[in-house]
Amino acid sequence: MTRVPPGRPGAPRRLLGLAVGLVSLFLPHARAEGQTPDAAAASRHLAIRAGRLIDGRGGPPLLHPVIIVDSTRITAVGSNLPIPPGTDVIDLGAATLLPGLIDCHTHITGGDPGDYYQSLFRRSPIDYAVAAPTFARRTLDAGFTSVRDVGSGEFIDVALRRAIDSGLVAGPRMQVATLAIGATGGHNDLVGFSPYIKFGQFSGVADGVDEIRKLVRFEVKNGADVIKLIASAGVLTEEQSAGAPQYSQEEMNAAVQEAAAWGRKVAAHAHGAEAIKRAVRAGVASIEHGSLLDDEGIRLMKERGTYLVADIYNDDYILAEYKRLNFPDNILDKERQIGRLQRENFRKAVRAGVKVAYGTDAGVYPHGWNGKQFAFMVRYGLTPMQAIQSATTSAATLLGWEDRVGALAPGLYADIVAVDGDPLRDITELERVKFVMKGGIVYKNLRPAAATSR
């Protein structure tokens, strides 16, 4: 449901240079102020002890777990494992350990929800670039140690990913999509305003097979890990429809084929039933939103192993807050038509056995609230364990990162979170993450009883 910042080609490289330069200017400050003391002095040999462990792979909870970490990776996991002499110990008491969570649909570089017209016309890419490290840190603090960021202006997401990977900014591991690709007059374009309004920045607008192929190549050249395709109309822009197809079957096929040639998957924004089916037939890895998914679409997704990434929390936030934020009535009317249907169709897809990966559309509501969707996924058909797996092993598989994240197992990154209670009994515990480790570094520790000792 994300409103993608519009833009047309202009003379953008100076602007991009300023944006990236300003981010770089703020990076040392973000590192010094953003990280905890634990993060500044990570041990190469570390043991984490707690009350129970959920491994992310669906196995029964492990009692009295000990995780052994060597530098950035897990080397051993077990109940009451012996701790080697000289190993630093973090004792989290009765807490529950889980793998670092994964959100497959975020917009960290798109800011928090704000006034509709100010967001469109009074913020530059530089504003978004300067704010992005704050939202990255909020996401990490919420327990999400990996994300797929699906649509960003001016390659800000690439700059942010590099800053995080280099340690200059505290944030999750990122797969980035750069410019979402959409049709003229569609969800990825400026709709409902004067034709004389133009933006001097990179454009994700492309029409026809040749333009789409060229834009995919341009994005890969400039750092895209995944391609975001706008297959249908959307909610938070002013097209009349919320779900009409905006690309032909041939155009969608071209996007997926070109992305595959460069080793990239495609995530398809698709609310409408026909757009969903075209995207699935084209071979996309995931359907984002899936609001009007019908029985045929469900069958196709199940047959082809296509993931559903459905943002089923944010309807509540949009209807509660977006009138105050000056969003036009026609947008709010579309949300009223789409939101509840999306949840019921999510339930149908779950019952049918469609693969589900966790994705929130964070940025449509405040960054750092990513965990609020778990309760809605359980309400609409998943068990608590399945909801957890959607944000661990299932999400890791969608990202192609199952060899590095998504489970608490030897050989994977030491991305570990902890909550006080048992999320299998109360899934809302995942809204209150108290401990966050990413790659062996502790970024958050709010448990008073927790101690680090030698």
Short mmCIF file of C-alpha atoms in Angstrom, two decimals:
data_model
loop_
_atom_site.label_atom_id
_atom_site.label_comp_id
_atom_site.label_asym_id
_atom_site.label_seq_id
_atom_site.Cartn_x
_atom_site.Cartn_y
_atom_site.Cartn_z
CA MET A 1 0.00 0.00 0.00
CA THR A 2 3.02 2.20 -0.05
CA ARG A 3 2.97 5.51 -1.81
CA VAL A 4 6.17 5.56 -3.82
CA PRO A 5 7.79 9.00 -4.19
CA PRO A 6 7.27 10.05 -7.80
CA GLY A 7 9.85 11.47 -10.14
CA ARG A 8 10.83 12.01 -13.72
CA PRO A 9 14.31 11.98 -15.22
CA GLY A 10 16.12 15.28 -14.85
CA ALA A 11 19.60 16.27 -13.83
CA PRO A 12 19.76 14.11 -10.72
CA ARG A 13 23.39 13.21 -10.18
CA ARG A 14 24.23 16.42 -8.34
CA LEU A 15 21.24 15.88 -6.09
CA LEU A 16 22.16 12.27 -5.45
CA GLY A 17 25.71 13.27 -4.67
CA LEU A 18 24.48 15.82 -2.14
CA ALA A 19 22.14 13.26 -0.55
CA VAL A 20 24.81 10.59 -0.20
CA GLY A 21 27.32 13.18 0.93
CA LEU A 22 25.03 14.41 3.67
CA VAL A 23 24.37 10.86 4.83
CA SER A 24 28.13 10.31 4.97
CA LEU A 25 28.49 13.50 7.00
CA PHE A 26 26.11 12.13 9.60
CA LEU A 27 27.46 8.57 9.67
CA PRO A 28 30.22 8.93 12.27
CA HIS A 29 27.76 10.68 14.60
CA ALA A 30 25.23 7.87 14.10
CA ARG A 31 27.85 5.30 15.04
CA ALA A 32 29.02 7.12 18.14
CA GLU A 33 25.56 7.96 19.47
CA GLY A 34 23.54 5.01 18.16
CA GLN A 35 25.44 1.98 19.39
CA THR A 36 25.38 0.65 22.93
CA PRO A 37 28.54 0.12 24.98
CA ASP A 38 28.16 -3.61 24.35
CA ALA A 39 28.29 -2.98 20.61
CA ALA A 40 31.57 -1.13 20.89
CA ALA A 41 33.33 -4.05 22.58
CA ALA A 42 31.96 -7.29 21.16
CA SER A 43 33.71 -10.43 22.37
CA ARG A 44 35.05 -12.93 19.88
CA HIS A 45 33.98 -15.78 22.22
CA LEU A 46 30.56 -15.37 23.79
CA ALA A 47 27.88 -17.54 25.40
CA ILE A 48 24.23 -16.54 25.74
CA ARG A 49 22.10 -18.27 28.35
CA ALA A 50 18.31 -18.02 28.73
CA GLY A 51 15.14 -19.84 29.80
CA ARG A 52 13.95 -21.15 26.45
CA LEU A 53 14.79 -20.99 22.75
CA ILE A 54 12.66 -21.01 19.59
CA ASP A 55 14.96 -21.98 16.73
CA GLY A 56 12.94 -20.46 13.85
CA ARG A 57 12.65 -23.80 12.06
CA GLY A 58 9.50 -25.01 13.78
CA GLY A 59 11.09 -27.38 16.27
CA PRO A 60 9.86 -27.64 19.87
CA PRO A 61 11.20 -24.96 22.22
CA LEU A 62 14.52 -25.78 23.83
CA LEU A 63 14.72 -25.30 27.60
CA HIS A 64 17.79 -23.89 29.36
CA PRO A 65 19.49 -23.04 26.07
CA VAL A 66 23.07 -21.94 25.63
CA ILE A 67 24.28 -20.40 22.37
CA ILE A 68 28.01 -20.24 21.72
CA VAL A 69 29.16 -17.42 19.45
CA ASP A 70 32.58 -17.06 17.87
CA SER A 71 32.99 -13.57 16.43
CA THR A 72 30.01 -13.04 14.11
CA ARG A 73 28.58 -16.57 13.88
CA ILE A 74 26.95 -19.24 16.01
CA THR A 75 29.13 -22.28 16.64
CA ALA A 76 26.90 -24.34 18.94
CA VAL A 77 23.33 -24.43 20.29
CA GLY A 78 22.05 -26.78 22.98
CA SER A 79 20.43 -27.26 26.36
CA ASN A 80 22.82 -26.60 29.26
CA LEU A 81 25.84 -26.69 26.95
CA PRO A 82 29.18 -26.46 28.78
CA ILE A 83 30.71 -23.02 28.38
CA PRO A 84 34.41 -22.99 27.46
CA PRO A 85 36.73 -21.29 29.97
CA GLY A 86 37.40 -17.64 29.25
CA THR A 87 34.12 -17.13 27.41
CA ASP A 88 32.08 -14.03 28.14
CA VAL A 89 28.56 -14.93 29.28
CA ILE A 90 25.34 -12.99 28.78
CA ASP A 91 22.73 -14.43 31.13
CA LEU A 92 19.20 -13.45 30.08
CA GLY A 93 17.48 -15.30 32.89
CA ALA A 94 14.07 -16.72 31.96
CA ALA A 95 13.86 -14.90 28.62
CA THR A 96 12.99 -16.56 25.31
CA LEU A 97 15.62 -16.48 22.55
CA LEU A 98 14.66 -16.32 18.87
CA PRO A 99 16.50 -15.71 15.61
CA GLY A 100 16.79 -12.10 14.52
CA LEU A 101 13.49 -11.26 12.82
CA ILE A 102 13.15 -10.45 9.11
CA ASP A 103 10.76 -7.95 7.50
CA CYS A 104 10.44 -8.53 3.76
CA HIS A 105 8.56 -5.30 2.97
CA THR A 106 9.92 -2.08 4.45
CA HIS A 107 10.58 1.47 3.27
CA ILE A 108 13.25 2.62 5.69
CA THR A 109 14.38 5.40 3.36
CA GLY A 110 10.82 6.68 2.87
CA GLY A 111 10.42 8.25 6.29
CA ASP A 112 7.62 7.94 8.83
CA PRO A 113 4.01 8.82 7.92
CA GLY A 114 3.66 12.55 7.42
CA ASP A 115 1.45 15.17 5.87
CA TYR A 116 0.50 14.06 2.35
CA TYR A 117 1.37 17.31 0.58
CA GLN A 118 4.50 18.06 2.57
CA SER A 119 5.81 14.58 1.81
CA LEU A 120 5.21 15.07 -1.90
CA PHE A 121 6.34 18.65 -2.35
CA ARG A 122 8.34 19.92 0.62
CA ARG A 123 10.84 17.12 1.24
CA SER A 124 13.83 16.46 -0.94
CA PRO A 125 15.81 13.23 -1.25
CA ILE A 126 18.34 14.84 1.07
CA ASP A 127 15.71 15.03 3.84
CA TYR A 128 15.00 11.34 3.45
CA ALA A 129 18.70 10.46 3.32
CA VAL A 130 19.45 12.30 6.56
CA ALA A 131 16.54 10.63 8.38
CA ALA A 132 17.16 7.09 7.10
CA PRO A 133 19.75 6.05 9.75
CA THR A 134 17.24 6.88 12.49
CA PHE A 135 14.64 4.58 10.98
CA ALA A 136 17.22 1.86 10.41
CA ARG A 137 18.12 1.97 14.10
CA ARG A 138 14.46 1.85 15.16
CA THR A 139 13.97 -1.22 12.98
CA LEU A 140 16.97 -2.96 14.50
CA ASP A 141 15.87 -2.10 18.02
CA ALA A 142 12.50 -3.71 17.25
CA GLY A 143 14.34 -7.00 16.74
CA PHE A 144 14.45 -6.99 12.93
CA THR A 145 18.04 -7.75 12.06
CA SER A 146 17.36 -8.23 8.32
CA VAL A 147 14.99 -6.46 5.94
CA ARG A 148 14.08 -6.26 2.29
CA ASP A 149 13.58 -2.57 1.46
CA VAL A 150 11.27 -2.49 -1.54
CA GLY A 151 11.39 0.89 -3.21
CA SER A 152 13.50 3.97 -2.58
CA GLY A 153 14.27 7.22 -4.34
CA GLU A 154 17.69 8.32 -5.54
CA PHE A 155 19.50 5.12 -4.48
CA ILE A 156 19.40 6.24 -0.85
CA ASP A 157 18.78 2.62 0.09
CA VAL A 158 22.06 1.56 -1.54
CA ALA A 159 23.98 4.21 0.43
CA LEU A 160 22.27 3.16 3.65
CA ARG A 161 22.98 -0.53 3.05
CA ARG A 162 26.66 0.24 2.47
CA ALA A 163 26.85 2.38 5.61
CA ILE A 164 25.29 -0.40 7.70
CA ASP A 165 27.52 -3.09 6.19
CA SER A 166 30.61 -1.01 6.92
CA GLY A 167 29.58 -0.43 10.55
CA LEU A 168 29.10 3.33 10.23
CA VAL A 169 25.36 3.10 10.94
CA ALA A 170 23.49 0.73 13.23
CA GLY A 171 20.77 -1.03 11.28
CA PRO A 172 19.53 -4.31 9.87
CA ARG A 173 21.07 -6.28 7.03
CA MET A 174 19.40 -4.95 3.90
CA GLN A 175 18.35 -6.19 0.51
CA VAL A 176 17.39 -3.12 -1.52
CA ALA A 177 15.22 -2.60 -4.59
CA THR A 178 16.21 0.98 -5.49
CA LEU A 179 13.57 2.52 -7.80
CA ALA A 180 10.25 0.69 -7.96
CA ILE A 181 9.36 0.06 -11.62
CA GLY A 182 5.90 1.20 -12.70
CA ALA A 183 3.89 2.43 -15.66
CA THR A 184 3.12 6.00 -16.71
CA GLY A 185 0.08 7.22 -14.83
CA GLY A 186 0.26 4.37 -12.34
CA HIS A 187 1.04 3.85 -8.69
CA ASN A 188 4.70 4.69 -9.25
CA ASP A 189 3.98 7.98 -11.03
CA LEU A 190 2.63 11.35 -9.86
CA VAL A 191 -1.14 11.13 -10.36
CA GLY A 192 -3.86 13.68 -9.74
CA PHE A 193 -1.82 16.87 -10.13
CA SER A 194 -0.96 19.35 -12.84
CA PRO A 195 0.97 17.87 -15.81
CA TYR A 196 3.42 20.75 -15.42
CA ILE A 197 4.71 19.47 -12.09
CA LYS A 198 7.99 17.70 -12.66
CA PHE A 199 10.67 16.27 -10.39
CA GLY A 200 14.36 16.49 -11.17
CA GLN A 201 15.34 13.07 -9.92
CA PHE A 202 15.68 9.48 -11.08
CA SER A 203 12.49 7.94 -12.36
CA GLY A 204 11.16 4.43 -11.95
CA VAL A 205 8.58 4.96 -14.68
CA ALA A 206 9.00 2.62 -17.66
CA ASP A 207 6.60 1.54 -20.41
CA GLY A 208 6.99 -1.37 -22.79
CA VAL A 209 9.33 -4.32 -22.82
CA ASP A 210 12.45 -2.43 -23.93
CA GLU A 211 12.13 0.37 -21.37
CA ILE A 212 11.50 -2.11 -18.57
CA ARG A 213 14.53 -4.22 -19.50
CA LYS A 214 16.73 -1.13 -19.64
CA LEU A 215 15.51 0.11 -16.27
CA VAL A 216 16.16 -3.29 -14.64
CA ARG A 217 19.73 -3.16 -15.97
CA PHE A 218 20.16 0.41 -14.73
CA GLU A 219 19.01 -0.56 -11.25
CA VAL A 220 21.26 -3.62 -11.06
CA LYS A 221 24.16 -1.48 -12.24
CA ASN A 222 23.54 0.91 -9.37
CA GLY A 223 23.16 -1.61 -6.58
CA ALA A 224 19.72 -3.26 -6.64
CA ASP A 225 19.58 -6.64 -4.86
CA VAL A 226 15.94 -7.25 -5.82
CA ILE A 227 13.59 -5.72 -8.38
CA LYS A 228 10.28 -4.17 -7.27
CA LEU A 229 7.58 -4.26 -9.97
CA ILE A 230 4.36 -2.27 -9.64
CA ALA A 231 1.97 -4.78 -11.18
CA SER A 232 -1.28 -3.12 -10.14
CA ALA A 233 -2.75 0.15 -9.04
CA GLY A 234 -2.38 1.03 -5.38
CA VAL A 235 -4.12 2.55 -2.40
CA LEU A 236 -2.03 5.51 -1.26
CA THR A 237 -1.96 7.26 -4.62
CA GLU A 238 -4.77 8.88 -6.55
CA GLU A 239 -5.52 6.43 -9.33
CA GLN A 240 -9.21 5.64 -9.43
CA SER A 241 -8.63 1.92 -8.96
CA ALA A 242 -6.76 0.16 -6.19
CA GLY A 243 -6.10 -3.02 -8.09
CA ALA A 244 -6.29 -2.68 -11.88
CA PRO A 245 -3.34 -4.21 -13.77
CA GLN A 246 -0.78 -1.62 -14.85
CA TYR A 247 1.45 -3.85 -16.95
CA SER A 248 0.64 -6.39 -19.64
CA GLN A 249 1.66 -10.03 -19.32
CA GLU A 250 4.48 -9.42 -21.81
CA GLU A 251 5.82 -6.49 -19.80
CA MET A 252 5.77 -8.47 -16.55
CA ASN A 253 7.46 -11.41 -18.26
CA ALA A 254 10.20 -9.10 -19.49
CA ALA A 255 10.82 -7.68 -16.02
CA VAL A 256 11.19 -11.12 -14.46
CA GLN A 257 13.31 -12.50 -17.30
CA GLU A 258 15.66 -9.55 -17.27
CA ALA A 259 15.99 -9.64 -13.50
CA ALA A 260 16.74 -13.37 -13.61
CA ALA A 261 19.43 -12.79 -16.22
CA TRP A 262 21.20 -10.64 -13.63
CA GLY A 263 20.54 -13.05 -10.75
CA ARG A 264 17.78 -10.99 -9.17
CA LYS A 265 14.33 -11.93 -7.90
CA VAL A 266 11.23 -9.78 -8.45
CA ALA A 267 8.78 -8.63 -5.79
CA ALA A 268 5.45 -7.57 -7.30
CA HIS A 269 3.24 -4.92 -5.73
CA ALA A 270 -0.18 -6.32 -6.61
CA HIS A 271 -3.55 -5.69 -5.00
CA GLY A 272 -5.84 -6.74 -7.85
CA ALA A 273 -6.71 -10.35 -8.74
CA GLU A 274 -5.73 -10.14 -12.41
CA ALA A 275 -2.46 -8.33 -11.69
CA ILE A 276 -1.58 -10.97 -9.09
CA LYS A 277 -2.14 -13.77 -11.60
CA ARG A 278 -0.11 -12.07 -14.32
CA ALA A 279 2.75 -11.53 -11.90
CA VAL A 280 2.68 -15.13 -10.70
CA ARG A 281 2.60 -16.44 -14.26
CA ALA A 282 5.58 -14.22 -15.04
CA GLY A 283 7.53 -15.89 -12.24
CA VAL A 284 7.84 -13.27 -9.50
CA ALA A 285 9.22 -14.48 -6.18
CA SER A 286 6.58 -12.74 -4.09
CA ILE A 287 3.27 -10.96 -4.24
CA GLU A 288 3.25 -7.88 -2.03
CA HIS A 289 -0.13 -6.96 -0.46
CA GLY A 290 -2.30 -9.48 -2.36
CA SER A 291 -5.47 -7.74 -1.21
CA LEU A 292 -7.94 -9.03 -3.83
CA LEU A 293 -6.37 -12.46 -4.27
CA ASP A 294 -8.94 -14.90 -5.69
CA ASP A 295 -9.17 -18.70 -5.77
CA GLU A 296 -7.34 -19.00 -9.09
CA GLY A 297 -4.57 -16.74 -7.83
CA ILE A 298 -4.26 -18.83 -4.68
CA ARG A 299 -4.00 -21.99 -6.79
CA LEU A 300 -1.34 -20.47 -9.02
CA MET A 301 0.70 -19.19 -6.08
CA LYS A 302 0.60 -22.57 -4.39
CA GLU A 303 1.54 -24.43 -7.58
CA ARG A 304 4.49 -22.14 -8.31
CA GLY A 305 5.70 -21.63 -4.75
CA THR A 306 5.12 -17.86 -4.86
CA TYR A 307 5.31 -16.16 -1.49
CA LEU A 308 2.54 -13.90 -0.16
CA VAL A 309 3.88 -10.87 1.71
CA ALA A 310 0.73 -9.25 3.08
CA ASP A 311 0.79 -6.10 5.22
CA ILE A 312 -2.33 -6.89 7.21
CA TYR A 313 -1.76 -4.60 10.21
CA ASN A 314 -1.51 -1.17 8.61
CA ASP A 315 -5.18 -0.81 7.65
CA ASP A 316 -5.87 0.09 11.29
CA TYR A 317 -3.21 2.79 11.33
CA ILE A 318 -4.20 4.30 7.98
CA LEU A 319 -7.88 4.61 8.89
CA ALA A 320 -7.05 6.03 12.32
CA GLU A 321 -4.38 8.55 11.31
CA TYR A 322 -4.34 9.43 7.61
CA LYS A 323 -7.27 11.85 7.63
CA ARG A 324 -5.29 13.91 10.13
CA LEU A 325 -2.32 13.73 7.76
CA ASN A 326 -4.39 15.35 4.96
CA PHE A 327 -4.64 12.32 2.72
CA PRO A 328 -7.38 12.87 0.10
CA ASP A 329 -10.76 11.24 0.63
CA ASN A 330 -10.45 9.12 -2.50
CA ILE A 331 -7.35 7.46 -1.02
CA LEU A 332 -9.07 6.78 2.29
CA ASP A 333 -12.09 5.40 0.43
CA LYS A 334 -9.82 2.92 -1.36
CA GLU A 335 -8.32 1.85 1.95
CA ARG A 336 -11.79 1.20 3.37
CA GLN A 337 -12.57 -0.97 0.35
CA ILE A 338 -9.29 -2.90 0.39
CA GLY A 339 -8.10 -3.35 3.98
CA ARG A 340 -10.66 -5.79 5.36
CA LEU A 341 -10.78 -7.80 2.14
CA GLN A 342 -7.02 -8.18 2.30
CA ARG A 343 -7.25 -9.80 5.72
CA GLU A 344 -9.96 -12.26 4.68
CA ASN A 345 -8.06 -13.22 1.55
CA PHE A 346 -4.93 -13.69 3.63
CA ARG A 347 -6.91 -16.15 5.74
CA LYS A 348 -7.98 -18.03 2.59
CA ALA A 349 -4.42 -18.20 1.31
CA VAL A 350 -3.16 -19.52 4.65
CA ARG A 351 -5.83 -22.22 4.71
CA ALA A 352 -4.86 -23.24 1.18
CA GLY A 353 -1.19 -23.60 2.10
CA VAL A 354 0.28 -20.61 0.22
CA LYS A 355 3.79 -19.75 1.39
CA VAL A 356 3.81 -16.69 3.65
CA ALA A 357 6.71 -14.37 4.45
CA TYR A 358 6.54 -11.54 6.95
CA GLY A 359 6.27 -8.02 5.51
CA THR A 360 4.79 -4.93 7.10
CA ASP A 361 5.10 -1.95 4.73
CA ALA A 362 6.76 -0.11 7.63
CA GLY A 363 6.88 3.54 6.69
CA VAL A 364 3.15 3.49 6.04
CA TYR A 365 3.07 3.34 9.83
CA PRO A 366 5.97 4.26 12.12
CA HIS A 367 9.27 2.45 11.79
CA GLY A 368 9.98 0.35 14.85
CA TRP A 369 6.38 -0.89 15.07
CA ASN A 370 7.24 -3.83 12.79
CA GLY A 371 6.29 -6.41 15.40
CA LYS A 372 2.65 -5.32 15.60
CA GLN A 373 1.70 -7.45 12.61
CA PHE A 374 2.38 -10.79 14.32
CA ALA A 375 -0.87 -10.63 16.30
CA PHE A 376 -2.87 -9.93 13.14
CA MET A 377 -1.29 -12.86 11.33
CA VAL A 378 -2.32 -15.14 14.18
CA ARG A 379 -5.82 -13.63 14.26
CA TYR A 380 -6.19 -14.32 10.54
CA GLY A 381 -5.06 -17.91 10.39
CA LEU A 382 -1.45 -18.60 11.33
CA THR A 383 -0.42 -20.38 14.49
CA PRO A 384 2.07 -18.46 16.66
CA MET A 385 4.83 -20.80 15.49
CA GLN A 386 3.89 -20.26 11.83
CA ALA A 387 3.86 -16.49 12.36
CA ILE A 388 7.36 -16.68 13.85
CA GLN A 389 8.55 -18.84 10.97
CA SER A 390 7.15 -16.32 8.48
CA ALA A 391 9.68 -13.82 9.90
CA THR A 392 12.53 -16.31 10.27
CA THR A 393 13.06 -19.34 8.01
CA SER A 394 10.38 -18.47 5.44
CA ALA A 395 11.58 -14.89 5.10
CA ALA A 396 15.21 -16.01 4.90
CA THR A 397 14.34 -18.43 2.10
CA LEU A 398 12.50 -15.73 0.16
CA LEU A 399 15.57 -13.50 0.45
CA GLY A 400 17.87 -16.36 -0.56
CA TRP A 401 19.68 -15.92 2.75
CA GLU A 402 18.78 -19.22 4.42
CA ASP A 403 22.50 -20.03 4.63
CA ARG A 404 23.16 -17.02 6.85
CA VAL A 405 20.04 -15.88 8.81
CA GLY A 406 16.58 -17.00 9.90
CA ALA A 407 17.45 -19.67 12.47
CA LEU A 408 19.49 -20.28 15.60
CA ALA A 409 21.86 -22.89 14.28
CA PRO A 410 25.63 -23.44 13.94
CA GLY A 411 27.18 -21.66 10.98
CA LEU A 412 24.58 -18.91 10.74
CA TYR A 413 25.11 -15.30 11.78
CA ALA A 414 24.68 -14.61 15.48
CA ASP A 415 21.49 -12.63 14.92
CA ILE A 416 19.63 -13.22 18.17
CA VAL A 417 16.71 -11.50 19.90
CA ALA A 418 15.06 -12.09 23.26
CA VAL A 419 11.70 -11.34 24.82
CA ASP A 420 10.63 -11.69 28.45
CA GLY A 421 7.71 -14.07 27.95
CA ASP A 422 6.76 -16.94 25.65
CA PRO A 423 5.58 -15.75 22.21
CA LEU A 424 4.00 -19.14 21.57
CA ARG A 425 1.53 -18.28 24.35
CA ASP A 426 1.35 -14.54 23.69
CA ILE A 427 2.54 -13.50 20.25
CA THR A 428 2.48 -9.82 21.27
CA GLU A 429 5.70 -10.48 23.19
CA LEU A 430 7.37 -9.87 19.81
CA GLU A 431 6.25 -6.23 20.05
CA ARG A 432 8.44 -5.87 23.16
CA VAL A 433 11.88 -7.12 22.18
CA LYS A 434 14.32 -6.58 25.06
CA PHE A 435 17.60 -7.85 23.62
CA VAL A 436 19.04 -7.56 20.11
CA MET A 437 22.28 -9.02 18.83
CA LYS A 438 23.30 -8.79 15.18
CA GLY A 439 26.42 -10.52 13.94
CA GLY A 440 27.69 -11.11 17.47
CA ILE A 441 27.30 -7.46 18.52
CA VAL A 442 24.77 -6.46 21.18
CA TYR A 443 22.79 -3.40 20.08
CA LYS A 444 20.06 -3.49 22.71
CA ASN A 445 19.80 -4.95 26.18
CA LEU A 446 16.90 -3.79 28.34
CA ARG A 447 16.82 -6.71 30.75
CA PRO A 448 17.93 -5.52 34.23
CA ALA A 449 18.78 -9.06 35.30
CA ALA A 450 20.96 -9.65 32.27
CA ALA A 451 24.66 -9.41 32.93
CA THR A 452 27.84 -9.89 31.00
CA SER A 453 30.55 -11.70 32.97
CA ARG A 454 33.74 -13.61 32.37
#
